[in-house]
Amino acid sequence: MNILKSLFGSDSDLSRPDIKRFRDVVVDLSSNILAMPDVKHTAMYPISAFPEDSDIYNLRNFYESEGNVYALRVYERGWSHKGYRASSIGSTVLTITLMHFPEQFHPELNFFDQSDLEISILKLCNEFWACNNTGAKLGSLGSADHVYPVKSEDFQYKEFNSTRWLVAKSEYHHEEPEYLFVAPVSKNHYLLVDFSLQRHSGYNYYSPEHNLEEVTHQTMNDFMDRCVLRLSQKSLRDKAEAEV
């Protein structure tokens, strides 16, 4: 049986990237340093965002969203999970975006204040997913076909390499989940690390016939275990002010 697994693969032991063997890539975001494993892209779609240093206070480096909010795509990767005879059962898809709320438009904001960060992410969740629920609005799921955070108590917090990340989970019709990991970078910036854990057509994410749930979560956690965010002196001062 082990010989067959090595030759043909197995749906109960889907492939996943060996994240530990990849070197880190380091991105300088105005002296805020993000280090992460530069894992080879294996999903069957092209990527367009590659890690590079950026001046996070120059709006020309961002694209504008609604409400005087700006975004910069920092990193993008996807990893296929293959089983028997190299059939692709699903993927772990990762995008990392730096969100910028310029101080001239948001002068009272400080994302190092937990309440400011949580309010912003609750609004983001509502913008992303409320359209899938009848009667949904800020603070209410409505029909709850799509479950996502609508109050602070719905968030979790996890620490990776001395950085505390807010975690928001989204799940539509009890199918494959999506996770947002969020950490402030300055008073007016936060990193949005988005993992979409996907099944491919014809498969059930939670089926006992494969280990897609296990392997996608393991891939996500392995990546976050290697993700390091070191704040600049300016950001550390902003953080200290919020904690007084």
Tab-separated table of C-alpha atoms in Angstrom:
chain	number	residue	atom	x	y	z
A	1	MET	CA	0.000	0.000	0.000
A	2	ASN	CA	2.852	2.408	0.801
A	3	ILE	CA	4.365	1.652	-2.598
A	4	LEU	CA	1.048	2.497	-4.274
A	5	LYS	CA	0.867	5.750	-2.303
A	6	SER	CA	4.350	6.729	-3.403
A	7	LEU	CA	3.541	5.904	-7.022
A	8	PHE	CA	-0.011	7.199	-7.343
A	9	GLY	CA	-0.612	9.465	-4.354
A	10	SER	CA	-3.490	9.149	-1.915
A	11	ASP	CA	-6.644	11.152	-1.213
A	12	SER	CA	-6.128	10.497	2.505
A	13	ASP	CA	-2.657	12.071	2.347
A	14	LEU	CA	-2.975	15.024	-0.009
A	15	SER	CA	0.116	16.871	-1.136
A	16	ARG	CA	1.031	20.197	0.447
A	17	PRO	CA	4.046	22.510	0.229
A	18	ASP	CA	6.927	21.810	2.578
A	19	ILE	CA	6.994	25.392	3.807
A	20	LYS	CA	9.958	24.780	6.117
A	21	ARG	CA	12.335	24.242	3.187
A	22	PHE	CA	11.693	27.615	1.498
A	23	ARG	CA	13.780	30.670	2.263
A	24	ASP	CA	12.241	33.830	3.674
A	25	VAL	CA	11.536	36.876	1.556
A	26	VAL	CA	11.818	40.199	3.400
A	27	VAL	CA	9.685	43.221	2.511
A	28	ASP	CA	10.424	46.706	3.848
A	29	LEU	CA	7.248	48.740	4.345
A	30	SER	CA	8.679	52.100	5.435
A	31	SER	CA	10.938	50.393	7.992
A	32	ASN	CA	8.186	47.994	9.067
A	33	ILE	CA	9.701	44.632	8.151
A	34	LEU	CA	7.615	41.689	6.981
A	35	ALA	CA	9.447	38.367	6.610
A	36	MET	CA	7.670	35.283	5.265
A	37	PRO	CA	8.490	32.064	3.445
A	38	ASP	CA	8.599	32.549	-0.316
A	39	VAL	CA	6.773	29.334	-1.155
A	40	LYS	CA	6.566	28.191	-4.773
A	41	HIS	CA	3.182	28.863	-6.396
A	42	THR	CA	1.557	25.601	-7.573
A	43	ALA	CA	-2.124	26.472	-8.051
A	44	MET	CA	-3.382	26.541	-11.624
A	45	TYR	CA	-3.776	30.288	-12.100
A	46	PRO	CA	-1.297	33.125	-12.705
A	47	ILE	CA	-0.219	35.491	-9.941
A	48	SER	CA	0.366	39.203	-10.420
A	49	ALA	CA	1.636	40.433	-7.024
A	50	PHE	CA	5.250	39.913	-6.032
A	51	PRO	CA	6.940	41.083	-2.823
A	52	GLU	CA	8.780	44.389	-3.029
A	53	ASP	CA	9.710	47.251	-0.726
A	54	SER	CA	7.218	50.137	-0.606
A	55	ASP	CA	6.785	53.596	0.845
A	56	ILE	CA	3.512	53.044	2.692
A	57	TYR	CA	2.860	56.779	3.081
A	58	ASN	CA	2.895	57.464	-0.671
A	59	LEU	CA	-0.628	57.086	-2.009
A	60	ARG	CA	0.704	56.540	-5.535
A	61	ASN	CA	1.790	53.067	-4.416
A	62	PHE	CA	-1.815	52.114	-3.586
A	63	TYR	CA	-5.084	51.674	-5.418
A	64	GLU	CA	-8.074	53.495	-3.977
A	65	SER	CA	-11.066	51.716	-2.520
A	66	GLU	CA	-14.250	53.343	-1.214
A	67	GLY	CA	-14.355	55.808	1.657
A	68	ASN	CA	-10.830	57.208	1.238
A	69	VAL	CA	-9.313	53.799	1.930
A	70	TYR	CA	-6.318	52.541	-0.065
A	71	ALA	CA	-4.882	49.063	-0.638
A	72	LEU	CA	-1.527	47.639	-1.709
A	73	ARG	CA	-1.187	43.972	-2.679
A	74	VAL	CA	1.988	42.718	-1.006
A	75	TYR	CA	2.072	38.974	-1.719
A	76	GLU	CA	0.047	36.362	-3.568
A	77	ARG	CA	0.398	32.597	-3.758
A	78	GLY	CA	-1.722	29.462	-4.204
A	79	TRP	CA	-0.939	25.822	-3.490
A	80	SER	CA	-2.770	22.836	-4.992
A	81	HIS	CA	-3.438	19.750	-2.894
A	82	LYS	CA	-3.307	16.622	-5.016
A	83	GLY	CA	-4.307	13.073	-4.235
A	84	TYR	CA	-4.702	9.787	-6.058
A	85	ARG	CA	-3.275	9.912	-9.594
A	86	ALA	CA	-2.418	13.598	-9.047
A	87	SER	CA	-6.069	14.636	-8.988
A	88	SER	CA	-6.355	18.161	-7.576
A	89	ILE	CA	-8.817	18.018	-4.680
A	90	GLY	CA	-8.470	21.641	-3.526
A	91	SER	CA	-6.150	24.563	-2.869
A	92	THR	CA	-4.910	26.935	-0.218
A	93	VAL	CA	-4.990	30.446	-1.684
A	94	LEU	CA	-3.156	33.317	0.037
A	95	THR	CA	-3.242	37.062	-0.556
A	96	ILE	CA	-1.577	39.654	1.675
A	97	THR	CA	-2.785	43.236	1.363
A	98	LEU	CA	-1.689	46.375	3.181
A	99	MET	CA	-4.697	48.571	3.945
A	100	HIS	CA	-4.130	52.322	4.333
A	101	PHE	CA	-6.530	54.812	5.928
A	102	PRO	CA	-4.691	58.122	5.332
A	103	GLU	CA	-4.487	60.366	8.381
A	104	GLN	CA	-5.821	63.394	6.497
A	105	PHE	CA	-9.103	61.523	6.004
A	106	HIS	CA	-9.078	59.475	9.244
A	107	PRO	CA	-7.339	61.713	11.828
A	108	GLU	CA	-8.716	60.017	14.948
A	109	LEU	CA	-7.872	56.479	13.892
A	110	ASN	CA	-5.279	54.314	15.635
A	111	PHE	CA	-5.263	50.645	14.700
A	112	PHE	CA	-3.089	49.891	17.731
A	113	ASP	CA	-6.275	50.598	19.684
A	114	GLN	CA	-8.028	47.230	19.641
A	115	SER	CA	-11.496	48.763	19.376
A	116	ASP	CA	-10.515	50.821	16.296
A	117	LEU	CA	-9.091	47.726	14.620
A	118	GLU	CA	-12.103	45.556	15.444
A	119	ILE	CA	-14.618	48.148	14.230
A	120	SER	CA	-12.747	48.458	10.939
A	121	ILE	CA	-12.634	44.685	10.398
A	122	LEU	CA	-16.321	44.294	11.280
A	123	LYS	CA	-17.088	46.852	8.566
A	124	LEU	CA	-14.800	44.980	6.163
A	125	CYS	CA	-16.527	41.660	6.872
A	126	ASN	CA	-19.884	43.303	6.249
A	127	GLU	CA	-18.624	44.721	2.931
A	128	PHE	CA	-17.223	41.340	1.866
A	129	TRP	CA	-20.039	38.990	2.798
A	130	ALA	CA	-23.322	40.691	3.775
A	131	CYS	CA	-24.461	40.448	0.145
A	132	ASN	CA	-24.833	36.678	0.581
A	133	ASN	CA	-27.439	36.969	3.367
A	134	THR	CA	-30.993	38.257	3.177
A	135	GLY	CA	-31.489	41.113	5.621
A	136	ALA	CA	-27.836	41.322	6.672
A	137	LYS	CA	-26.487	44.643	7.928
A	138	LEU	CA	-23.649	45.871	10.084
A	139	GLY	CA	-23.990	43.984	13.364
A	140	SER	CA	-26.422	41.329	12.060
A	141	LEU	CA	-26.037	38.225	9.869
A	142	GLY	CA	-29.626	38.344	8.647
A	143	SER	CA	-30.505	34.929	7.184
A	144	ALA	CA	-27.053	33.619	8.207
A	145	ASP	CA	-26.424	31.548	5.075
A	146	HIS	CA	-22.957	33.076	5.256
A	147	VAL	CA	-21.483	33.114	8.764
A	148	TYR	CA	-18.828	35.748	9.547
A	149	PRO	CA	-17.981	38.079	12.446
A	150	VAL	CA	-20.627	40.700	13.255
A	151	LYS	CA	-19.447	41.576	16.781
A	152	SER	CA	-16.128	41.730	18.608
A	153	GLU	CA	-16.806	38.470	20.416
A	154	ASP	CA	-16.737	36.668	17.070
A	155	PHE	CA	-13.024	37.372	16.635
A	156	GLN	CA	-10.183	35.217	17.898
A	157	TYR	CA	-6.624	36.328	18.588
A	158	LYS	CA	-3.511	34.282	17.858
A	159	GLU	CA	0.146	35.089	18.395
A	160	PHE	CA	2.843	34.259	15.852
A	161	ASN	CA	6.444	35.304	16.457
A	162	SER	CA	5.506	37.944	19.051
A	163	THR	CA	2.818	39.544	16.875
A	164	ARG	CA	-0.790	39.322	18.006
A	165	TRP	CA	-3.118	38.759	15.053
A	166	LEU	CA	-6.870	39.272	14.976
A	167	VAL	CA	-8.510	36.282	13.263
A	168	ALA	CA	-11.865	36.388	11.458
A	169	LYS	CA	-13.443	33.227	10.026
A	170	SER	CA	-15.991	33.204	7.210
A	171	GLU	CA	-17.979	30.208	5.970
A	172	TYR	CA	-20.757	30.056	3.381
A	173	HIS	CA	-23.365	27.269	3.637
A	174	HIS	CA	-20.988	25.276	5.893
A	175	GLU	CA	-18.596	24.775	3.003
A	176	GLU	CA	-14.902	25.649	2.745
A	177	PRO	CA	-13.810	28.474	5.092
A	178	GLU	CA	-11.873	31.682	4.611
A	179	TYR	CA	-9.657	33.194	7.309
A	180	LEU	CA	-8.484	36.772	7.711
A	181	PHE	CA	-5.427	37.436	9.884
A	182	VAL	CA	-5.047	41.131	10.697
A	183	ALA	CA	-2.256	43.057	12.430
A	184	PRO	CA	-1.677	46.813	12.687
A	185	VAL	CA	1.431	48.187	10.989
A	186	SER	CA	0.935	51.850	11.932
A	187	LYS	CA	-1.815	54.068	13.286
A	188	ASN	CA	-3.341	54.113	9.815
A	189	HIS	CA	-2.234	50.822	8.243
A	190	TYR	CA	-2.978	47.175	8.863
A	191	LEU	CA	-1.888	43.969	7.144
A	192	LEU	CA	-4.688	41.757	5.875
A	193	VAL	CA	-3.548	38.154	5.401
A	194	ASP	CA	-6.352	36.306	3.619
A	195	PHE	CA	-6.396	32.497	3.368
A	196	SER	CA	-9.102	30.965	1.182
A	197	LEU	CA	-9.262	27.205	1.827
A	198	GLN	CA	-10.837	25.807	-1.310
A	199	ARG	CA	-12.330	22.590	-2.598
A	200	HIS	CA	-12.286	21.947	-6.319
A	201	SER	CA	-15.358	21.147	-8.384
A	202	GLY	CA	-16.935	17.796	-7.584
A	203	TYR	CA	-15.483	17.493	-4.082
A	204	ASN	CA	-16.889	18.167	-0.621
A	205	TYR	CA	-14.507	20.094	1.616
A	206	TYR	CA	-15.463	18.119	4.735
A	207	SER	CA	-15.709	14.687	3.096
A	208	PRO	CA	-14.127	11.794	5.076
A	209	GLU	CA	-12.836	10.418	1.758
A	210	HIS	CA	-9.924	12.870	1.778
A	211	ASN	CA	-8.003	15.048	4.245
A	212	LEU	CA	-8.497	18.410	2.537
A	213	GLU	CA	-9.677	20.133	5.715
A	214	GLU	CA	-6.589	18.978	7.605
A	215	VAL	CA	-4.075	19.780	4.879
A	216	THR	CA	-5.391	23.277	4.092
A	217	HIS	CA	-5.398	24.256	7.766
A	218	GLN	CA	-1.918	22.808	8.226
A	219	THR	CA	-0.614	24.770	5.235
A	220	MET	CA	-2.145	27.968	6.576
A	221	ASN	CA	-0.713	27.434	10.066
A	222	ASP	CA	2.729	26.478	8.733
A	223	PHE	CA	2.859	29.738	6.793
A	224	MET	CA	1.765	31.859	9.746
A	225	ASP	CA	4.318	30.114	11.983
A	226	ARG	CA	7.019	31.547	9.703
A	227	CYS	CA	5.481	35.000	9.296
A	228	VAL	CA	7.358	37.741	11.201
A	229	LEU	CA	6.317	41.388	11.482
A	230	ARG	CA	8.783	43.852	13.044
A	231	LEU	CA	7.452	47.359	13.554
A	232	SER	CA	9.379	50.544	12.824
A	233	GLN	CA	10.337	52.933	15.618
A	234	LYS	CA	7.572	55.285	14.455
A	235	SER	CA	4.985	52.506	14.641
A	236	LEU	CA	6.243	51.404	18.044
A	237	ARG	CA	5.709	54.945	19.327
A	238	ASP	CA	2.164	54.920	17.953
A	239	LYS	CA	1.584	51.561	19.619
A	240	ALA	CA	2.898	52.835	22.959
A	241	GLU	CA	0.561	55.847	22.783
A	242	ALA	CA	-2.453	53.583	22.232
A	243	GLU	CA	-1.511	51.428	25.214
A	244	VAL	CA	-1.253	54.306	27.716
